[in-house]
Amino acid sequence: MPRIYLDHASSMPVDSRVFEFAKPYLRESWGNPSSLHSVGLEAKRAVEESRGKIAEFIHAENESTIIFTGGATEANNLAVKGAALRNITKGKAVIASTIEHMSVLNPMKELQKNGFSLTMLPVDSTGIVDLKKLDSILTKDTVLSSVMYANNEIGTIEPIKDISKIVHEKGGFLHVDAVAAGGRVPIDVQNEGIDLLTLSSNDLYGPPGAGVLYVKPGVKIQSVLLGGGQERGLRSGTENVFALVGMGEAARIAQQEMKQESSRLLPIRDKFIKEILQIDQSYLTGHPTLRLPHHASFRFSFIEGESILLNMDMYGIQVSTGSACSSKTLEPSHVLLAIGLKHEEAHGSMVLTLGRSTSMEDVPVVSKATNETVQRLRRLSPMSQEWRN
Ligand code: PMP
């Protein structure tokens, strides 16, 4: 059975060009970048070159703004806790949008337990944050606001430039989780007024186990991991040179190919949306146009996302669901609840994230499998029978 993988937001294969580029740093140039001898310096040079590629990728001021971490969760923790705690004398208030990833929301909640006031910024039914509300909840004590560039579950792209203007008027910092957006839409931290920005290597077809926090010059944060003082003292621990070098190359390739790849995926995404919405009682989640070019997300009444995922897998098609199974709790996705869906509606979601292996030929196969899956599950669903009666 041919495999159609449509869960690129969860994981991606490492690009073979990236693997070839970074491979020597596992077995040939395996030095520790902190060692002063030639083997160490060779590794250090490669890490610094990678830092430069990532700085270019997001149009940062210079390469010293790029702090490597062990992944996006770590970068988000560093941004949230590091900025709030370092700037505590300015104020003890923080803001997060209701659709942030848990790696932003949970550190925010921890700050709240430790005496910070946390205000949640609501979004509308398409997932766009409420700018007027943002303006009204910001105070001079708000040290940090976190709004993601684009949401991984519903694909909606946020108006980051407008958000940064509002946040800066009150004097706070803006953190942007750009894990889902990186490599799909161009990011310019200077032009968009971003103070802190998170990226993940694996979301760029780079090796897992690497992430980045961009820290704008002049923005002060403190470390959350203490140790040997690597990465300007902001992320201690011996560098994962293979993954860091791979991430830089992945960012370079993404930058070079993004425009072409996004234009290739856009009509495929739109065709998926058109075909799947033919199914009775199916709805698009997220914004119809302000959405990532590789992202199509749906909900179907009367059925559950986990059953959809498992049924689709039997057709050789891998998809994701924002509900219970993926979040390891019985609660539906907080993102789908935040856009105003009822619990039972939020349970029936299916997320397709397209990638370099996706082609237009996949659309009829996936649409047919989705239709058959939805009809089969509805035949078994007591909710659906009640609706029909
Ligand atoms: N932010 C977003 C938007 C994500 O989708 C994810 C998960 N890919 C993360 C942060 C955390 O990434 P990781 O689990 O790789 O640390």
CSV table of C-alpha atoms and ligand atoms in Angstrom, one decimal:
chain,number,residue,atom,x,y,z
A,1,MET,CA,0.0,0.0,0.0
A,2,PRO,CA,1.5,3.4,-1.0
A,3,ARG,CA,2.0,5.7,2.0
A,4,ILE,CA,0.7,9.3,1.8
A,5,TYR,CA,2.2,11.2,4.8
A,6,LEU,CA,0.2,14.3,5.6
A,7,ASP,CA,1.4,15.0,9.1
A,8,HIS,CA,4.4,17.2,8.5
A,9,ALA,CA,3.5,19.5,11.5
A,10,SER,CA,4.3,16.5,13.8
A,11,SER,CA,7.5,15.3,12.2
A,12,MET,CA,9.4,15.5,8.9
A,13,PRO,CA,12.1,13.4,7.3
A,14,VAL,CA,15.5,15.0,7.4
A,15,ASP,CA,16.2,16.3,3.9
A,16,SER,CA,18.9,14.1,2.2
A,17,ARG,CA,20.9,17.2,1.3
A,18,VAL,CA,20.9,18.3,4.9
A,19,PHE,CA,21.9,14.9,6.1
A,20,GLU,CA,24.8,14.7,3.7
A,21,PHE,CA,25.9,18.2,4.7
A,22,ALA,CA,25.9,17.5,8.4
A,23,LYS,CA,27.0,13.9,8.4
A,24,PRO,CA,30.7,14.6,8.8
A,25,TYR,CA,30.0,16.2,12.2
A,26,LEU,CA,29.0,12.9,13.6
A,27,ARG,CA,32.1,10.9,12.7
A,28,GLU,CA,34.8,13.1,11.2
A,29,SER,CA,34.6,16.6,12.8
A,30,TRP,CA,33.2,15.4,16.1
A,31,GLY,CA,34.9,18.0,18.3
A,32,ASN,CA,33.4,19.9,21.2
A,33,PRO,CA,33.0,23.5,20.0
A,34,SER,CA,34.3,24.7,23.4
A,35,SER,CA,37.6,22.9,23.0
A,36,LEU,CA,40.5,25.2,21.9
A,37,HIS,CA,42.3,22.6,19.8
A,38,SER,CA,41.9,22.3,16.1
A,39,VAL,CA,39.2,19.5,16.3
A,40,GLY,CA,37.1,21.7,18.6
A,41,LEU,CA,37.7,24.8,16.4
A,42,GLU,CA,36.5,22.9,13.4
A,43,ALA,CA,33.2,22.1,15.1
A,44,LYS,CA,32.9,25.7,16.4
A,45,ARG,CA,33.4,27.1,12.9
A,46,ALA,CA,30.6,24.9,11.6
A,47,VAL,CA,28.2,25.9,14.3
A,48,GLU,CA,29.0,29.6,13.7
A,49,GLU,CA,28.4,29.2,10.0
A,50,SER,CA,25.0,27.6,10.8
A,51,ARG,CA,24.2,30.5,13.1
A,52,GLY,CA,24.8,32.9,10.2
A,53,LYS,CA,22.5,31.0,7.9
A,54,ILE,CA,19.7,31.1,10.4
A,55,ALA,CA,20.2,34.8,11.0
A,56,GLU,CA,19.9,35.4,7.3
A,57,PHE,CA,16.8,33.1,7.2
A,58,ILE,CA,14.9,35.4,9.5
A,59,HIS,CA,16.6,38.7,8.5
A,60,ALA,CA,18.2,39.1,12.0
A,61,GLU,CA,20.6,42.0,12.7
A,62,ASN,CA,23.6,39.7,13.1
A,63,GLU,CA,24.4,36.1,14.0
A,64,SER,CA,24.9,36.7,17.7
A,65,THR,CA,21.1,37.1,18.0
A,66,ILE,CA,20.7,33.4,17.4
A,67,ILE,CA,20.7,31.2,20.5
A,68,PHE,CA,20.7,27.4,19.8
A,69,THR,CA,18.7,25.2,22.0
A,70,GLY,CA,17.7,21.5,22.1
A,71,GLY,CA,14.4,22.2,20.4
A,72,ALA,CA,11.4,24.5,20.2
A,73,THR,CA,9.9,23.6,23.6
A,74,GLU,CA,13.2,24.7,25.2
A,75,ALA,CA,13.3,27.9,23.2
A,76,ASN,CA,9.8,28.8,24.2
A,77,ASN,CA,10.6,28.1,27.8
A,78,LEU,CA,13.7,30.2,27.6
A,79,ALA,CA,11.8,33.1,25.9
A,80,VAL,CA,8.9,33.1,28.4
A,81,LYS,CA,10.6,32.4,31.7
A,82,GLY,CA,13.9,34.0,30.6
A,83,ALA,CA,12.4,37.3,29.6
A,84,ALA,CA,9.8,37.6,32.4
A,85,LEU,CA,12.3,36.8,35.2
A,86,ARG,CA,15.1,38.9,33.8
A,87,ASN,CA,12.9,41.9,33.5
A,88,ILE,CA,10.9,41.5,36.7
A,89,THR,CA,11.8,44.9,38.0
A,90,LYS,CA,9.9,46.4,35.0
A,91,GLY,CA,6.6,44.6,36.0
A,92,LYS,CA,5.0,41.3,36.7
A,93,ALA,CA,2.4,40.9,34.0
A,94,VAL,CA,2.4,38.6,31.0
A,95,ILE,CA,0.1,37.9,28.1
A,96,ALA,CA,-0.4,34.8,25.9
A,97,SER,CA,-2.9,34.2,23.1
A,98,THR,CA,-5.3,31.4,23.9
A,99,ILE,CA,-4.1,29.3,20.9
A,100,GLU,CA,-0.4,29.2,21.9
A,101,HIS,CA,1.4,25.8,22.0
A,102,MET,CA,1.6,24.2,25.5
A,103,SER,CA,5.4,24.9,25.5
A,104,VAL,CA,4.4,28.6,25.8
A,105,LEU,CA,1.2,28.2,27.9
A,106,ASN,CA,2.7,26.0,30.6
A,107,PRO,CA,5.7,28.2,31.4
A,108,MET,CA,3.2,31.2,31.4
A,109,LYS,CA,1.1,29.3,34.0
A,110,GLU,CA,4.2,28.6,36.0
A,111,LEU,CA,5.0,32.3,36.1
A,112,GLN,CA,1.4,32.9,37.2
A,113,LYS,CA,1.9,30.4,40.1
A,114,ASN,CA,5.0,32.4,41.1
A,115,GLY,CA,3.2,35.7,41.4
A,116,PHE,CA,2.9,37.0,37.8
A,117,SER,CA,-0.4,38.1,36.5
A,118,LEU,CA,-1.3,36.2,33.3
A,119,THR,CA,-3.9,37.6,30.9
A,120,MET,CA,-5.1,35.4,28.0
A,121,LEU,CA,-5.6,37.1,24.7
A,122,PRO,CA,-8.7,35.8,22.9
A,123,VAL,CA,-9.0,35.0,19.2
A,124,ASP,CA,-12.0,35.1,16.8
A,125,SER,CA,-13.7,32.1,15.2
A,126,THR,CA,-10.9,32.0,12.5
A,127,GLY,CA,-8.1,32.1,15.0
A,128,ILE,CA,-7.0,35.7,14.6
A,129,VAL,CA,-6.1,37.5,17.8
A,130,ASP,CA,-8.3,40.4,19.0
A,131,LEU,CA,-6.1,43.5,18.5
A,132,LYS,CA,-8.5,45.8,20.3
A,133,LYS,CA,-8.5,43.5,23.3
A,134,LEU,CA,-4.7,43.3,23.2
A,135,ASP,CA,-4.5,47.1,23.4
A,136,SER,CA,-6.9,47.1,26.3
A,137,ILE,CA,-5.2,44.4,28.4
A,138,LEU,CA,-1.6,45.7,28.0
A,139,THR,CA,-0.4,47.7,30.9
A,140,LYS,CA,3.0,49.3,31.7
A,141,ASP,CA,3.6,46.3,33.9
A,142,THR,CA,3.3,43.9,30.9
A,143,VAL,CA,6.9,42.7,30.4
A,144,LEU,CA,6.1,40.0,27.8
A,145,SER,CA,3.4,39.1,25.3
A,146,SER,CA,3.5,35.9,23.3
A,147,VAL,CA,1.6,35.4,20.1
A,148,MET,CA,2.5,32.7,17.6
A,149,TYR,CA,3.3,33.5,13.9
A,150,ALA,CA,0.9,30.9,12.7
A,151,ASN,CA,-1.0,28.1,14.5
A,152,ASN,CA,0.0,24.5,14.0
A,153,GLU,CA,-3.5,23.1,14.4
A,154,ILE,CA,-5.6,25.5,12.4
A,155,GLY,CA,-3.0,27.1,10.1
A,156,THR,CA,-4.1,30.7,10.8
A,157,ILE,CA,-1.4,33.4,10.3
A,158,GLU,CA,-1.4,36.2,12.8
A,159,PRO,CA,-1.0,39.9,12.0
A,160,ILE,CA,2.4,40.0,13.7
A,161,LYS,CA,3.4,43.5,12.6
A,162,ASP,CA,0.2,45.1,14.0
A,163,ILE,CA,0.6,43.1,17.2
A,164,SER,CA,4.2,44.2,17.7
A,165,LYS,CA,3.2,47.9,17.2
A,166,ILE,CA,0.6,47.6,19.9
A,167,VAL,CA,2.8,45.7,22.3
A,168,HIS,CA,5.7,48.2,21.8
A,169,GLU,CA,3.5,51.2,22.4
A,170,LYS,CA,3.2,49.9,26.0
A,171,GLY,CA,6.9,49.2,26.3
A,172,GLY,CA,6.8,45.4,26.6
A,173,PHE,CA,8.6,42.6,24.6
A,174,LEU,CA,6.9,40.4,21.9
A,175,HIS,CA,7.7,36.7,21.7
A,176,VAL,CA,6.6,34.9,18.5
A,177,ASP,CA,6.6,31.1,18.2
A,178,ALA,CA,7.3,30.7,14.5
A,179,VAL,CA,7.7,26.9,14.5
A,180,ALA,CA,4.7,26.3,12.2
A,181,ALA,CA,5.4,29.3,10.0
A,182,GLY,CA,9.2,28.8,9.5
A,183,GLY,CA,10.0,27.7,6.0
A,184,ARG,CA,6.4,28.3,4.7
A,185,VAL,CA,6.1,32.1,4.8
A,186,PRO,CA,9.0,34.6,4.8
A,187,ILE,CA,9.9,35.9,8.3
A,188,ASP,CA,11.7,39.3,8.8
A,189,VAL,CA,12.2,39.9,12.5
A,190,GLN,CA,13.4,43.5,12.0
A,191,ASN,CA,10.7,44.5,9.7
A,192,GLU,CA,8.0,42.9,11.8
A,193,GLY,CA,9.3,44.2,15.1
A,194,ILE,CA,9.9,40.9,16.8
A,195,ASP,CA,11.9,40.8,20.1
A,196,LEU,CA,12.1,37.0,20.6
A,197,LEU,CA,11.4,34.3,18.0
A,198,THR,CA,11.3,30.5,18.2
A,199,LEU,CA,12.2,28.1,15.4
A,200,SER,CA,12.4,24.3,15.3
A,201,SER,CA,15.0,22.4,13.2
A,202,ASN,CA,12.7,19.4,12.4
A,203,ASP,CA,10.0,21.7,11.1
A,204,LEU,CA,12.4,22.8,8.4
A,205,TYR,CA,13.4,19.3,7.4
A,206,GLY,CA,16.4,19.5,9.7
A,207,PRO,CA,17.6,17.0,12.3
A,208,PRO,CA,15.4,16.7,15.4
A,209,GLY,CA,17.0,17.9,18.7
A,210,ALA,CA,17.7,21.5,17.7
A,211,GLY,CA,15.9,24.7,18.0
A,212,VAL,CA,16.6,28.4,18.0
A,213,LEU,CA,15.6,31.4,20.0
A,214,TYR,CA,16.3,34.7,18.3
A,215,VAL,CA,16.9,37.5,20.8
A,216,LYS,CA,16.9,41.0,19.5
A,217,PRO,CA,20.0,43.1,20.4
A,218,GLY,CA,19.3,44.9,23.6
A,219,VAL,CA,16.6,42.5,24.8
A,220,LYS,CA,17.8,41.0,28.1
A,221,ILE,CA,16.8,37.5,29.1
A,222,GLN,CA,18.1,35.1,31.6
A,223,SER,CA,19.0,31.4,31.3
A,224,VAL,CA,16.7,28.6,32.5
A,225,LEU,CA,19.4,25.9,32.2
A,226,LEU,CA,22.5,26.4,34.2
A,227,GLY,CA,25.8,24.8,33.5
A,228,GLY,CA,29.0,25.5,31.5
A,229,GLY,CA,27.7,28.8,30.0
A,230,GLN,CA,27.5,27.9,26.3
A,231,GLU,CA,25.4,30.1,23.9
A,232,ARG,CA,26.3,33.4,25.6
A,233,GLY,CA,25.4,31.8,28.9
A,234,LEU,CA,21.8,31.5,27.8
A,235,ARG,CA,21.8,27.7,27.0
A,236,SER,CA,24.4,25.7,28.8
A,237,GLY,CA,25.2,22.2,27.6
A,238,THR,CA,27.6,20.8,25.0
A,239,GLU,CA,26.3,21.6,21.5
A,240,ASN,CA,24.6,18.9,19.4
A,241,VAL,CA,26.9,19.9,16.5
A,242,PHE,CA,25.3,17.5,13.9
A,243,ALA,CA,21.8,18.8,14.6
A,244,LEU,CA,22.9,22.5,14.8
A,245,VAL,CA,24.8,22.3,11.5
A,246,GLY,CA,21.9,20.5,9.9
A,247,MET,CA,19.5,23.1,11.1
A,248,GLY,CA,21.5,25.9,9.4
A,249,GLU,CA,21.6,24.0,6.1
A,250,ALA,CA,17.9,23.2,6.4
A,251,ALA,CA,17.1,26.9,6.9
A,252,ARG,CA,19.3,27.9,3.9
A,253,ILE,CA,17.5,25.4,1.6
A,254,ALA,CA,14.1,26.4,3.0
A,255,GLN,CA,15.0,30.1,2.3
A,256,GLN,CA,16.1,29.3,-1.3
A,257,GLU,CA,13.1,27.1,-2.1
A,258,MET,CA,10.3,28.5,0.0
A,259,LYS,CA,8.7,30.7,-2.6
A,260,GLN,CA,8.6,28.0,-5.2
A,261,GLU,CA,7.5,25.2,-2.8
A,262,SER,CA,4.7,27.3,-1.3
A,263,SER,CA,3.4,28.2,-4.7
A,264,ARG,CA,3.5,24.5,-5.6
A,265,LEU,CA,1.6,23.5,-2.4
A,266,LEU,CA,-1.0,26.3,-2.4
A,267,PRO,CA,-3.2,24.9,-5.3
A,268,ILE,CA,-2.9,21.3,-3.8
A,269,ARG,CA,-4.0,22.6,-0.4
A,270,ASP,CA,-6.9,24.4,-2.0
A,271,LYS,CA,-8.0,21.3,-3.9
A,272,PHE,CA,-7.9,19.3,-0.7
A,273,ILE,CA,-10.1,21.9,1.0
A,274,LYS,CA,-12.5,22.0,-2.0
A,275,GLU,CA,-12.8,18.2,-2.2
A,276,ILE,CA,-13.1,17.4,1.5
A,277,LEU,CA,-15.7,20.2,2.1
A,278,GLN,CA,-18.0,18.3,-0.3
A,279,ILE,CA,-18.6,15.9,2.6
A,280,ASP,CA,-21.9,16.6,4.4
A,281,GLN,CA,-21.5,18.5,7.7
A,282,SER,CA,-17.8,19.1,7.2
A,283,TYR,CA,-16.1,22.5,8.0
A,284,LEU,CA,-12.8,24.2,7.5
A,285,THR,CA,-11.1,25.2,10.8
A,286,GLY,CA,-8.9,28.3,10.9
A,287,HIS,CA,-8.9,31.2,8.5
A,288,PRO,CA,-10.0,30.6,4.9
A,289,THR,CA,-7.3,32.7,3.3
A,290,LEU,CA,-4.8,33.9,6.0
A,291,ARG,CA,-3.5,30.4,6.4
A,292,LEU,CA,-0.3,28.5,5.9
A,293,PRO,CA,0.2,27.3,2.3
A,294,HIS,CA,0.7,23.7,3.4
A,295,HIS,CA,-2.1,23.5,5.9
A,296,ALA,CA,-5.7,22.2,5.6
A,297,SER,CA,-7.7,21.5,8.7
A,298,PHE,CA,-11.3,20.3,9.1
A,299,ARG,CA,-13.9,19.2,11.5
A,300,PHE,CA,-16.7,16.7,10.9
A,301,SER,CA,-19.8,16.6,13.0
A,302,PHE,CA,-20.8,13.4,15.0
A,303,ILE,CA,-17.4,11.6,14.9
A,304,GLU,CA,-14.1,11.6,16.7
A,305,GLY,CA,-10.7,12.7,15.5
A,306,GLU,CA,-8.8,9.6,16.9
A,307,SER,CA,-11.1,7.2,15.0
A,308,ILE,CA,-10.6,9.3,11.8
A,309,LEU,CA,-6.8,9.2,12.3
A,310,LEU,CA,-6.7,5.4,12.8
A,311,ASN,CA,-9.1,4.7,9.9
A,312,MET,CA,-7.1,6.9,7.6
A,313,ASP,CA,-4.0,5.1,8.6
A,314,MET,CA,-5.6,1.8,7.4
A,315,TYR,CA,-5.7,3.5,3.9
A,316,GLY,CA,-1.9,4.2,4.3
A,317,ILE,CA,-2.7,7.9,4.9
A,318,GLN,CA,-1.2,9.6,8.0
A,319,VAL,CA,-3.1,12.7,9.3
A,320,SER,CA,-3.3,14.4,12.7
A,321,THR,CA,-6.2,15.4,15.0
A,322,GLY,CA,-6.2,18.2,17.5
A,323,SER,CA,-8.2,16.2,20.0
A,324,ALA,CA,-7.7,13.8,22.9
A,325,CYS,CA,-5.3,11.3,21.4
A,326,SER,CA,-2.6,13.7,20.4
A,327,SER,CA,-2.8,15.8,23.5
A,328,LYS,CA,-2.7,12.7,25.8
A,329,THR,CA,-5.7,13.9,27.7
A,330,LEU,CA,-9.4,13.4,27.4
A,331,GLU,CA,-9.9,17.1,26.8
A,332,PRO,CA,-10.4,18.3,23.2
A,333,SER,CA,-7.8,20.7,21.7
A,334,HIS,CA,-7.6,24.0,23.6
A,335,VAL,CA,-7.1,25.7,20.2
A,336,LEU,CA,-10.4,24.4,18.8
A,337,LEU,CA,-12.2,25.4,22.0
A,338,ALA,CA,-10.5,28.9,21.8
A,339,ILE,CA,-12.0,29.5,18.3
A,340,GLY,CA,-15.5,28.9,19.9
A,341,LEU,CA,-16.2,25.2,19.1
A,342,LYS,CA,-18.3,23.2,21.5
A,343,HIS,CA,-16.5,20.2,23.1
A,344,GLU,CA,-18.3,17.7,20.8
A,345,GLU,CA,-17.5,19.7,17.7
A,346,ALA,CA,-13.8,20.1,18.7
A,347,HIS,CA,-13.4,16.3,19.0
A,348,GLY,CA,-14.1,15.7,15.3
A,349,SER,CA,-11.0,17.3,13.8
A,350,MET,CA,-8.6,16.2,11.1
A,351,VAL,CA,-5.4,18.2,10.2
A,352,LEU,CA,-3.5,17.7,7.0
A,353,THR,CA,-0.1,19.3,6.8
A,354,LEU,CA,1.5,18.9,3.3
A,355,GLY,CA,5.1,18.6,2.5
A,356,ARG,CA,7.8,18.1,-0.2
A,357,SER,CA,6.4,14.6,-0.9
A,358,THR,CA,2.8,15.8,-1.4
A,359,SER,CA,1.5,16.0,-5.0
A,360,MET,CA,-1.9,16.8,-6.7
A,361,GLU,CA,-2.3,13.1,-7.4
A,362,ASP,CA,-2.8,12.6,-3.6
A,363,VAL,CA,-5.9,14.7,-3.5
A,364,PRO,CA,-8.5,12.2,-5.0
A,365,VAL,CA,-7.0,9.3,-3.0
A,366,VAL,CA,-7.1,11.2,0.3
A,367,SER,CA,-10.5,12.8,-0.4
A,368,LYS,CA,-12.1,9.4,-1.2
A,369,ALA,CA,-10.5,7.8,1.9
A,370,THR,CA,-11.8,10.7,4.0
A,371,ASN,CA,-15.3,10.5,2.7
A,372,GLU,CA,-15.4,6.7,3.2
A,373,THR,CA,-13.9,7.1,6.7
A,374,VAL,CA,-16.4,9.8,7.7
A,375,GLN,CA,-19.4,7.8,6.4
A,376,ARG,CA,-18.3,4.6,8.1
A,377,LEU,CA,-17.7,6.3,11.4
A,378,ARG,CA,-21.0,8.1,11.2
A,379,ARG,CA,-22.9,4.9,10.6
A,380,LEU,CA,-21.4,3.7,14.0
A,381,SER,CA,-21.9,7.0,15.8
A,382,PRO,CA,-24.9,7.3,18.2
A,383,MET,CA,-24.7,11.1,17.8
A,384,SER,CA,-25.1,10.8,14.1
A,385,GLN,CA,-28.1,8.4,14.5
A,386,GLU,CA,-29.8,10.9,16.8
A,387,TRP,CA,-29.3,13.6,14.2
A,388,ARG,CA,-30.7,11.5,11.4
A,389,ASN,CA,-33.8,10.5,13.4
B,1,PMP,N1,5.5,25.4,19.0
B,1,PMP,C1,4.7,24.9,18.0
B,1,PMP,C2,3.8,25.8,17.2
B,1,PMP,C3,4.7,23.5,17.7
B,1,PMP,O1,3.9,23.0,16.8
B,1,PMP,C4,5.6,22.6,18.5
B,1,PMP,C5,5.6,21.1,18.2
B,1,PMP,N2,6.1,20.9,16.9
B,1,PMP,C6,6.4,23.2,19.4
B,1,PMP,C7,6.3,24.6,19.7
B,1,PMP,C8,7.3,22.4,20.3
B,1,PMP,O2,8.2,21.7,19.5
B,1,PMP,P1,9.1,20.5,20.1
B,1,PMP,O3,8.1,19.5,20.6
B,1,PMP,O4,9.8,20.0,18.9
B,1,PMP,O5,10.0,21.0,21.1
